[in-house]
Short mmCIF file of C-alpha atoms and ligand atoms in Angstrom, two decimals:
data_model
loop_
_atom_site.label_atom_id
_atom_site.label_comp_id
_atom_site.label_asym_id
_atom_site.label_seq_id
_atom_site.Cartn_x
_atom_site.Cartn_y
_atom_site.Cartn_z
CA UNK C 11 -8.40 13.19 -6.06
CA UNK C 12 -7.25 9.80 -6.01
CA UNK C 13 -8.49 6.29 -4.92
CA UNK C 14 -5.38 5.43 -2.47
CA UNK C 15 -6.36 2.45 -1.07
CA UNK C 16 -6.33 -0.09 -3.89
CA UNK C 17 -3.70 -2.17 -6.26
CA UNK C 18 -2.17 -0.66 -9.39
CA UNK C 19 0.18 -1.74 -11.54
CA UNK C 20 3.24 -0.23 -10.70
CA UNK C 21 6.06 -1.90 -13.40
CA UNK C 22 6.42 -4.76 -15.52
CA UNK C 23 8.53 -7.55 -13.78
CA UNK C 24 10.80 -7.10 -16.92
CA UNK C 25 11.45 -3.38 -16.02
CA UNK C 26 12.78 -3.93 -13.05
CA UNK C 27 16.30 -4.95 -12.29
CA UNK C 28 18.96 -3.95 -9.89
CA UNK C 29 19.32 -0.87 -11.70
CA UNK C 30 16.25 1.30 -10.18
CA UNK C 31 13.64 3.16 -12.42
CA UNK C 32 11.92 5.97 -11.19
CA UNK C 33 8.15 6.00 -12.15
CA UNK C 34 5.12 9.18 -10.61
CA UNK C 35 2.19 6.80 -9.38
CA UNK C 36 -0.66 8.67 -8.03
CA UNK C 37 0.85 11.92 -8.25
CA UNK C 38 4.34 10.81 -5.95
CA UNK C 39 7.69 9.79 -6.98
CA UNK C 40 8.29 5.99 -6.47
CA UNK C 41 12.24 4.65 -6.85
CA UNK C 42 11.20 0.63 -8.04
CA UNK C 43 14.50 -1.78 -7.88
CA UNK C 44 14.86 -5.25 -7.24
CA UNK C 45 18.02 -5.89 -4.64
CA UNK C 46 20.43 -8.65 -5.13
CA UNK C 47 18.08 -11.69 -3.96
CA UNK C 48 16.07 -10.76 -6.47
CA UNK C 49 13.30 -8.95 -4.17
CA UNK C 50 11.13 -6.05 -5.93
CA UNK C 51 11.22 -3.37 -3.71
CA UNK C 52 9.38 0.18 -3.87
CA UNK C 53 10.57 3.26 -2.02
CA UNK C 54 9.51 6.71 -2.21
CA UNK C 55 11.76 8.03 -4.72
CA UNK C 56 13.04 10.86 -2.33
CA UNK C 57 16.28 10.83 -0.27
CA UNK C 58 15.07 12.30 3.21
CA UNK C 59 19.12 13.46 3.14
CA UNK C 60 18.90 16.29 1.03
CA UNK C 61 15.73 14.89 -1.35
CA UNK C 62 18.12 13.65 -4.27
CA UNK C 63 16.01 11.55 -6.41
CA UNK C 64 16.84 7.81 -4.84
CA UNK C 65 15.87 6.31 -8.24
CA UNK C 66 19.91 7.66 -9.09
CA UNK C 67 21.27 5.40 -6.56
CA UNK C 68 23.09 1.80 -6.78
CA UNK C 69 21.88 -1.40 -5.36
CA UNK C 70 24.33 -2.96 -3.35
CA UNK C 71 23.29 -6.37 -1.90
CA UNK C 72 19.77 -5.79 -0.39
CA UNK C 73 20.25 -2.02 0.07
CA UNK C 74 20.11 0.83 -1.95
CA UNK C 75 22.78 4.06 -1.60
CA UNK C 76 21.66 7.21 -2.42
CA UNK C 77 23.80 8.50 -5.60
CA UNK C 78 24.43 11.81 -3.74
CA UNK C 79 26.17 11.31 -0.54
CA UNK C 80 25.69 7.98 -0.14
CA UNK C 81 23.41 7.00 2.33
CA UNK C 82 22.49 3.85 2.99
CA UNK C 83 18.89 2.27 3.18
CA UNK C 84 17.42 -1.28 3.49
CA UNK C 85 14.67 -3.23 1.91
CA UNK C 86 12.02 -1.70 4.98
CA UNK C 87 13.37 2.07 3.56
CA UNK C 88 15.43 2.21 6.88
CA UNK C 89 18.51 4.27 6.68
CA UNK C 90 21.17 1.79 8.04
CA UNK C 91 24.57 3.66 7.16
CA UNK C 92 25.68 7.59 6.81
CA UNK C 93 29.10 8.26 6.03
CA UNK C 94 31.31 9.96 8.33
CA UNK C 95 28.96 9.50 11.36
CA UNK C 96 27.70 6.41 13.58
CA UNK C 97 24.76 7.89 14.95
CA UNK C 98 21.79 7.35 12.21
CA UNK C 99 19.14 10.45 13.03
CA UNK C 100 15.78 8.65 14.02
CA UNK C 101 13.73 10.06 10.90
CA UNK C 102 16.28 9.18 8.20
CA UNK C 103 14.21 6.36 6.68
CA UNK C 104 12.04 6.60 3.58
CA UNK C 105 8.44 5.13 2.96
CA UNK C 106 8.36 1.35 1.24
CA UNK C 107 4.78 0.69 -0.83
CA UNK C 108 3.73 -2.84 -0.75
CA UNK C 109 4.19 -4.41 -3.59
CA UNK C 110 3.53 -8.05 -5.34
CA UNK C 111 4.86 -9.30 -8.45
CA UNK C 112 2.60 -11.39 -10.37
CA UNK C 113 3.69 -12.53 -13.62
CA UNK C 114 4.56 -9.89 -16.21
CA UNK C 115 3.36 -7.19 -13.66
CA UNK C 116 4.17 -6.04 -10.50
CA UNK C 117 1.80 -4.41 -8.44
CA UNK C 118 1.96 -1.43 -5.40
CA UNK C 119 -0.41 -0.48 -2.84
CA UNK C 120 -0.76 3.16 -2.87
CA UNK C 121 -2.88 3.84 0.29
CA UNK C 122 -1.13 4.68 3.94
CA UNK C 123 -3.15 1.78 6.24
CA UNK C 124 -2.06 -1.95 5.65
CA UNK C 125 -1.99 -3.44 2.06
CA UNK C 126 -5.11 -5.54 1.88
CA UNK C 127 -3.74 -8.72 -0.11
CA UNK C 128 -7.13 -9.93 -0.85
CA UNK C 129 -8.18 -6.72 -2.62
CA UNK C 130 -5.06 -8.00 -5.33
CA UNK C 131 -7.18 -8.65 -8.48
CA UNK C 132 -6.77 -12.42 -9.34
CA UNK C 133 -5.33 -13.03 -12.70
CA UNK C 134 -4.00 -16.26 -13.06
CA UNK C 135 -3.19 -16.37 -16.51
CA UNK C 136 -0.58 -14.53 -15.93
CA UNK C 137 1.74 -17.05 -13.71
CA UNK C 138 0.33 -20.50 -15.65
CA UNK C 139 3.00 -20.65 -17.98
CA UNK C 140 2.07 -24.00 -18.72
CA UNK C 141 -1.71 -22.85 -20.43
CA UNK C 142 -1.23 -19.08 -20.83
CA UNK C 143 1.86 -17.27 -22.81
CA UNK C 144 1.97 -13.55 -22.37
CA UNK C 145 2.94 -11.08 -23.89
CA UNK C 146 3.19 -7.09 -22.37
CA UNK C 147 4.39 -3.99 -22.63
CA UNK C 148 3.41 -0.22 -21.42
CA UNK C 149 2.66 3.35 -22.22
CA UNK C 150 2.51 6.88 -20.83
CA UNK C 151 0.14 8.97 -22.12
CA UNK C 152 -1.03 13.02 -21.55
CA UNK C 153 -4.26 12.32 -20.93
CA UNK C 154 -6.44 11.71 -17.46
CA UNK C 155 -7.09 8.44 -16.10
CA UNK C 156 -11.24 9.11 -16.83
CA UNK C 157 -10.41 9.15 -21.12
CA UNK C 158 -8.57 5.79 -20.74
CA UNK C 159 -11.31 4.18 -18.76
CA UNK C 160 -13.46 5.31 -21.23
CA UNK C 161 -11.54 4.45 -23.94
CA UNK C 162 -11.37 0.94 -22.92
CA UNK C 163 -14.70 0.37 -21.97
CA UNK C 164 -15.94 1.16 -25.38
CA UNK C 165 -14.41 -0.91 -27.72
CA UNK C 166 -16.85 0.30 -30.62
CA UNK C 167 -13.71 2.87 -31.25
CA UNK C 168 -11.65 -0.23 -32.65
CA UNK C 169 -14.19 -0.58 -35.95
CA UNK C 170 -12.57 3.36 -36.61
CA UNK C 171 -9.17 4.10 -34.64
CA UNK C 172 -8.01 0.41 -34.93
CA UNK C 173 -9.42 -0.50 -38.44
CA UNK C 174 -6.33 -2.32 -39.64
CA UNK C 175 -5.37 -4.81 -36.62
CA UNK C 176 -8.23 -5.30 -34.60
CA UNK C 177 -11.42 -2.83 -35.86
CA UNK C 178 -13.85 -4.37 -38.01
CA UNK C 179 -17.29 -2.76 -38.72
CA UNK C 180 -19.09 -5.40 -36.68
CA UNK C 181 -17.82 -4.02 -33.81
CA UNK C 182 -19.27 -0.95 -33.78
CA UNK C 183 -22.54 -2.13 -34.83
CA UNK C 184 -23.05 -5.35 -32.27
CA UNK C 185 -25.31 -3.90 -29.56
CA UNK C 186 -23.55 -4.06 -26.29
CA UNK C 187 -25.38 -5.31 -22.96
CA UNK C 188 -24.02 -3.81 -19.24
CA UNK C 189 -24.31 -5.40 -16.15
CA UNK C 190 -22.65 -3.34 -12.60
CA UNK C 191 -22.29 -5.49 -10.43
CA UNK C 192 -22.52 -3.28 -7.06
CA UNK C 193 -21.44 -5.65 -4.79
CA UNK C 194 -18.92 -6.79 -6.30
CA UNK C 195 -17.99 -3.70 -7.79
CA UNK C 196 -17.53 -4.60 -11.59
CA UNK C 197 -18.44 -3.23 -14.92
CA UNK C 198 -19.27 -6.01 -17.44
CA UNK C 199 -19.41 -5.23 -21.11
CA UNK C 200 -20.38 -8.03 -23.50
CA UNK C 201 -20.17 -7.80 -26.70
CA UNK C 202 -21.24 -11.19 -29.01
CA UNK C 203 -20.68 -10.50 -32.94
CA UNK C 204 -21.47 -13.84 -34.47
CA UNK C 205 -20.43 -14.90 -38.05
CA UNK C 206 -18.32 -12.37 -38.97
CA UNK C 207 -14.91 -11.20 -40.40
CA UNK C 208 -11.59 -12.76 -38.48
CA UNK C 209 -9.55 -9.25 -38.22
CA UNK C 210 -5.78 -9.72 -38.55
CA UNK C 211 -5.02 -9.58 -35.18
CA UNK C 212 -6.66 -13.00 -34.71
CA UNK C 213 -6.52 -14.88 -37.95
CA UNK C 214 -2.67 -14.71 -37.99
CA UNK C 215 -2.58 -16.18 -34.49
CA UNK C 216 -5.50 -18.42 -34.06
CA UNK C 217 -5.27 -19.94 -38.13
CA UNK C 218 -8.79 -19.30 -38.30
CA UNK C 219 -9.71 -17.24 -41.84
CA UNK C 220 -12.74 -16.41 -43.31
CA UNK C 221 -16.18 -15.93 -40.78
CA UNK C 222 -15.93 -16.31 -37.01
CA UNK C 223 -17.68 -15.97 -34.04
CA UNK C 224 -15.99 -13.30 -31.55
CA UNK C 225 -16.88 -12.32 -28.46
CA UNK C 226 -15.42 -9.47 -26.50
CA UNK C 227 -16.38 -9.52 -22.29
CA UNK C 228 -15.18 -6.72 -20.36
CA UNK C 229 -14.93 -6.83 -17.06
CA UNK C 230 -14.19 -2.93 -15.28
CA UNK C 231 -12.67 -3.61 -11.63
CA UNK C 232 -12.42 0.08 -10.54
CA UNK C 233 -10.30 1.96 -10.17
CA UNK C 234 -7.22 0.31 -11.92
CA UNK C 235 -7.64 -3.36 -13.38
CA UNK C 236 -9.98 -3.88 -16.47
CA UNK C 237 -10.14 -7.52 -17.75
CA UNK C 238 -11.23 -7.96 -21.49
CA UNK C 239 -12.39 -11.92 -22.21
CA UNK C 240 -11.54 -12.49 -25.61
CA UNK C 241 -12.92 -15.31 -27.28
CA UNK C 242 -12.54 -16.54 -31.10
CA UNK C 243 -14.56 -19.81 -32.42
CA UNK C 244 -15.86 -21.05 -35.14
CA UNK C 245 -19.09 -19.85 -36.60
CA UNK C 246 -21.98 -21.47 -34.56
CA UNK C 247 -20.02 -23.28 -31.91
CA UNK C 248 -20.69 -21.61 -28.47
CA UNK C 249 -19.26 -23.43 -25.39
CA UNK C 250 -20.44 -26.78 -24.54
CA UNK C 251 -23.44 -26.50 -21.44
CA UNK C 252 -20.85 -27.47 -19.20
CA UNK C 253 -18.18 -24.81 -19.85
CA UNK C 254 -15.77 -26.10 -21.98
CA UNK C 255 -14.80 -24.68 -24.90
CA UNK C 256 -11.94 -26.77 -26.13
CA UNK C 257 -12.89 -25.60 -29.75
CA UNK C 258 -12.33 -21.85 -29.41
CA UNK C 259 -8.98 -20.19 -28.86
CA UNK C 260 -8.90 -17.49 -25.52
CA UNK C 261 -7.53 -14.14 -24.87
CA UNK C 262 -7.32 -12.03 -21.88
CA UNK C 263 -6.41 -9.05 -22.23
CA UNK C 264 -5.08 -7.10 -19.22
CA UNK C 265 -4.93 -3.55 -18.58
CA UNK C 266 -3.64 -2.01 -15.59
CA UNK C 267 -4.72 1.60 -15.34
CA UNK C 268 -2.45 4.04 -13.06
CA UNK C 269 -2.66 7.52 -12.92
CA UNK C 270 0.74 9.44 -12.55
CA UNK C 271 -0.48 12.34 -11.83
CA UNK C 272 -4.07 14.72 -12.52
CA UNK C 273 -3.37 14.72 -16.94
CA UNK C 274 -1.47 11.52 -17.31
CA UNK C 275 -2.29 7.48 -17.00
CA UNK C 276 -0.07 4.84 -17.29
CA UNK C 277 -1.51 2.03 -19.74
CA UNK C 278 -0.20 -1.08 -18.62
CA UNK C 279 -1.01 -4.14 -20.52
CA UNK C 280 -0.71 -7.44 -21.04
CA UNK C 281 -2.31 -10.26 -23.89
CA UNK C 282 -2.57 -14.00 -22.28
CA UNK C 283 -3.41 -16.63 -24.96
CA UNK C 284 -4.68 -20.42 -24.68
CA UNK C 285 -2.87 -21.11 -27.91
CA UNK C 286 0.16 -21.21 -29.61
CA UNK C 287 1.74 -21.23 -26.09
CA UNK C 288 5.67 -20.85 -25.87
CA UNK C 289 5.67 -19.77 -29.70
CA UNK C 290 8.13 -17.09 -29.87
CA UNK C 291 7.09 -15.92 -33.10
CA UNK C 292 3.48 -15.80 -32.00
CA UNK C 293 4.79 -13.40 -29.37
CA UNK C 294 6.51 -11.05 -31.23
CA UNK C 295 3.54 -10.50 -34.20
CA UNK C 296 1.09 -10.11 -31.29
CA UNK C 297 3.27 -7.71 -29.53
CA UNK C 298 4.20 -5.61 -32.39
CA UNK C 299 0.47 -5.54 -33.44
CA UNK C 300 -0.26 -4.67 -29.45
CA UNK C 301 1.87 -1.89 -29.53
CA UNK C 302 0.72 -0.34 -32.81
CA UNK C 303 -3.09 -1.07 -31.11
CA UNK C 304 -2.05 0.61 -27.71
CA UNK C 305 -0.12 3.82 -29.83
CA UNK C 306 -3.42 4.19 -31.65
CA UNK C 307 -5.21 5.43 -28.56
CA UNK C 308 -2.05 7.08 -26.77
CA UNK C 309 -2.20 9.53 -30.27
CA UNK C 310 -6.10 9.61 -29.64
CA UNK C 311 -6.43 10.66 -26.28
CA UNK C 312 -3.28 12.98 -26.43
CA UNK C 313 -5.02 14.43 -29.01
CA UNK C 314 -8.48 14.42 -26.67
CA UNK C 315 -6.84 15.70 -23.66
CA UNK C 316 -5.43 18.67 -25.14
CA UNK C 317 -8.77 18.95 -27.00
CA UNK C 318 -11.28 19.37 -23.90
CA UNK C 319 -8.91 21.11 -22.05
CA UNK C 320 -8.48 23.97 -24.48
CA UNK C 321 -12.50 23.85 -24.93
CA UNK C 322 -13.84 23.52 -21.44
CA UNK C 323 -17.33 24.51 -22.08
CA UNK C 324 -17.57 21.79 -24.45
CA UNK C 325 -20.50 19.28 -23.96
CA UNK C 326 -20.50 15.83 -24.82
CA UNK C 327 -24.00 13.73 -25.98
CA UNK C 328 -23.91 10.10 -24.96
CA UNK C 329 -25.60 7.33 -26.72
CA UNK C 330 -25.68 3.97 -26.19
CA UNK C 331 -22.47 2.56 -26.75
CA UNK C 332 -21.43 4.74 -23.26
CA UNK C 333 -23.55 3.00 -21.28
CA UNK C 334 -20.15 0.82 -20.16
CA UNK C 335 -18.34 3.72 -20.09
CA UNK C 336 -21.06 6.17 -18.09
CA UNK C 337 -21.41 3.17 -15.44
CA UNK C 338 -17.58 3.25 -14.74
CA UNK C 339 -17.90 6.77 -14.39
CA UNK C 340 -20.74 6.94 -11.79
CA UNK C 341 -18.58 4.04 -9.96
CA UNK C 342 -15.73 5.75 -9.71
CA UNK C 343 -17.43 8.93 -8.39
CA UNK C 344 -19.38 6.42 -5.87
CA UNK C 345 -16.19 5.18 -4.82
CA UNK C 346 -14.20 8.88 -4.38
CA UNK C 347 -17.23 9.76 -2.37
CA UNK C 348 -16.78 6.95 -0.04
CA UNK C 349 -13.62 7.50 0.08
CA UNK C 350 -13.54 11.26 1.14
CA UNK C 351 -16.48 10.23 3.46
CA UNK C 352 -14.54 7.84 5.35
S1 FES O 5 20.62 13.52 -0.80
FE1 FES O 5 20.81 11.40 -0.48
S2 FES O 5 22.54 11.20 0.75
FE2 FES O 5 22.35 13.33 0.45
FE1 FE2 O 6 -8.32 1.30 -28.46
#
């Protein structure tokens, strides 16, 4: 089952022009386009005509025309023109999904009632061009939506899966602390290795060689938005007592988590740095080494998915590096019980 009524990440802004994708969110078909004024819209990708795939149509204007026999519909999913006839039958429209663009991403409300706006997680790195250059991408991968949470909310895998880009042995040995934050529904992860090794991921970017001090802070919003505070400084430096921390360089790093259907998760992502802002070079080594990062655990949970399904009576042993990972989990079930309660 799915958690309906919440944001996901739905495309990046740079996926979407007039020429429409087609992308399975939550099990459905959604037909993502933006029309000629530049508007993102999101229809079910399913022409109530004969059910030809609308994702094959052309944008024309602000309205989209089915590739098969060409009807028409508008930005609301109204049909608004049928060849050969004037009279448009009353239930020839289509379903639109909210949807916000923010940035590199652009987001969709998945649940039938009214989009709440205020549920959109904040993330205003990504639209502060002027203190935050991002960088983002995406990935598909065979696996269900539970092994990516996990994945991400145990970061002791980098020291082994990630060993040449962002996994070095500290990280698997720094003792984590959780927090759940109940009301607020979060999962916070922090991690604080002190005086040690700069991988490449950082040193490259940040100039910074030798020891450092590196702190990774996860915070879990369930179901789909997990926010990972990256923070590199030198070696006995924390942040001043009131909060700045002009001497350390910043990272967020985004992930939007979006199940397609029961055995596969989109892995949206996106890295937002404090420095070296607007250097193109900068962007590209970060998002080549993102991508080789992110492909790391697509193979690994590909791998895992086919795994555990071909050895269902399989049983796993926890420790304590799960502890993030084990509170998303009872969150998540929490949350589906609330929601098939309500
Ligand atoms: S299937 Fe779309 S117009 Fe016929
Ligand atoms: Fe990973």
């Amino acid at each position: 089952m799915f958690l309906r009524d919440h944001w996901y990440v739905a495309a990046l802004s740079s996926e979407l022009t007039t020429k429409p994708i087609t992308r399975q969110i939550l099990g459905e078909h959604v037909a993502l386009y933006r029309v000629a004024s530049g508007e993102v819209v999101a229809l079910a990708d399913q022409c109530p005509h004969r059910g030809y795939p609308l994702s094959l149509g052309t944008v024309v204007g602000e309205q989209l025309v089915c590739g098969y026999h060409g009807f028409t519909f508008d930005c609301a999913g109204t049909c608004v023109a049928v060849p050969g006839q004037d009279r448009i039958p009353s239930r020839l429209s289509v379903r639109r999904y909210p949807s916000i663009e923010r940035g590199p991403w652009v987001w969709i409300w998945m649940g039938h009632g009214e989009a709440d706006e205020s549920a959109l997680p904040d993330t205003p790195w990504l639209t502060d061009a002027d203190v935050w250059s991002c960088v983002a991408g995406v990935a598909t991968i065979d696996a269900s939506f539970d092994l990516l949470v996990e994945n991400l909310l145990d970061l002791s895998h980098e020291t082994y899966l990630h060993s040449g880009s962002i996994g070095t042995p500290e990280v698997s040995t720094t003792p984590i602390e959780v927090e759940v934050d109940e009301d607020a529904r979060v999962v916070r992860v922090f991690r604080h290795m002190n005086d040690v090794v700069c991988p490449p991921f950082y040193s490259r970017t940040t100039g910074l060689d030798g020891h450092v001090d590196r702190w990774q802070d996860i915070d879990y919003s369930p179901p789909g938005f997990y926010l990972l505070h990256a923070r590199i400084g030198p070696v006995g430096r924390p942040p001043m007592p009131d909060g700045s921390d002009n001497h350390a360089f910043h990272m967020k790093i985004l992930y939007g988590l979006t199940p397609a259907s029961e055995g596969r998760v989109h892995d949206f992502w996106v890295l937002a740095r404090d420095f070296c802002v607007v250097d193109r070079e900068i962007d590209a080594f970060l998002a080549k080494m993102q991508t080789g990062v992110v492909q790391e655990d697509v193979d690994a949970l590909n791998v895992l998915q086919a795994r555990t399904q071909s050895a269902p009576e399989f049983n796993e042993v926890s420790i304590k590096i799960d502890r993030g990972g084990l509170a998303a989990r009872r969150l998540l079930a929490a949350m589906t019980e609330a929601a098939l309660s309500s």
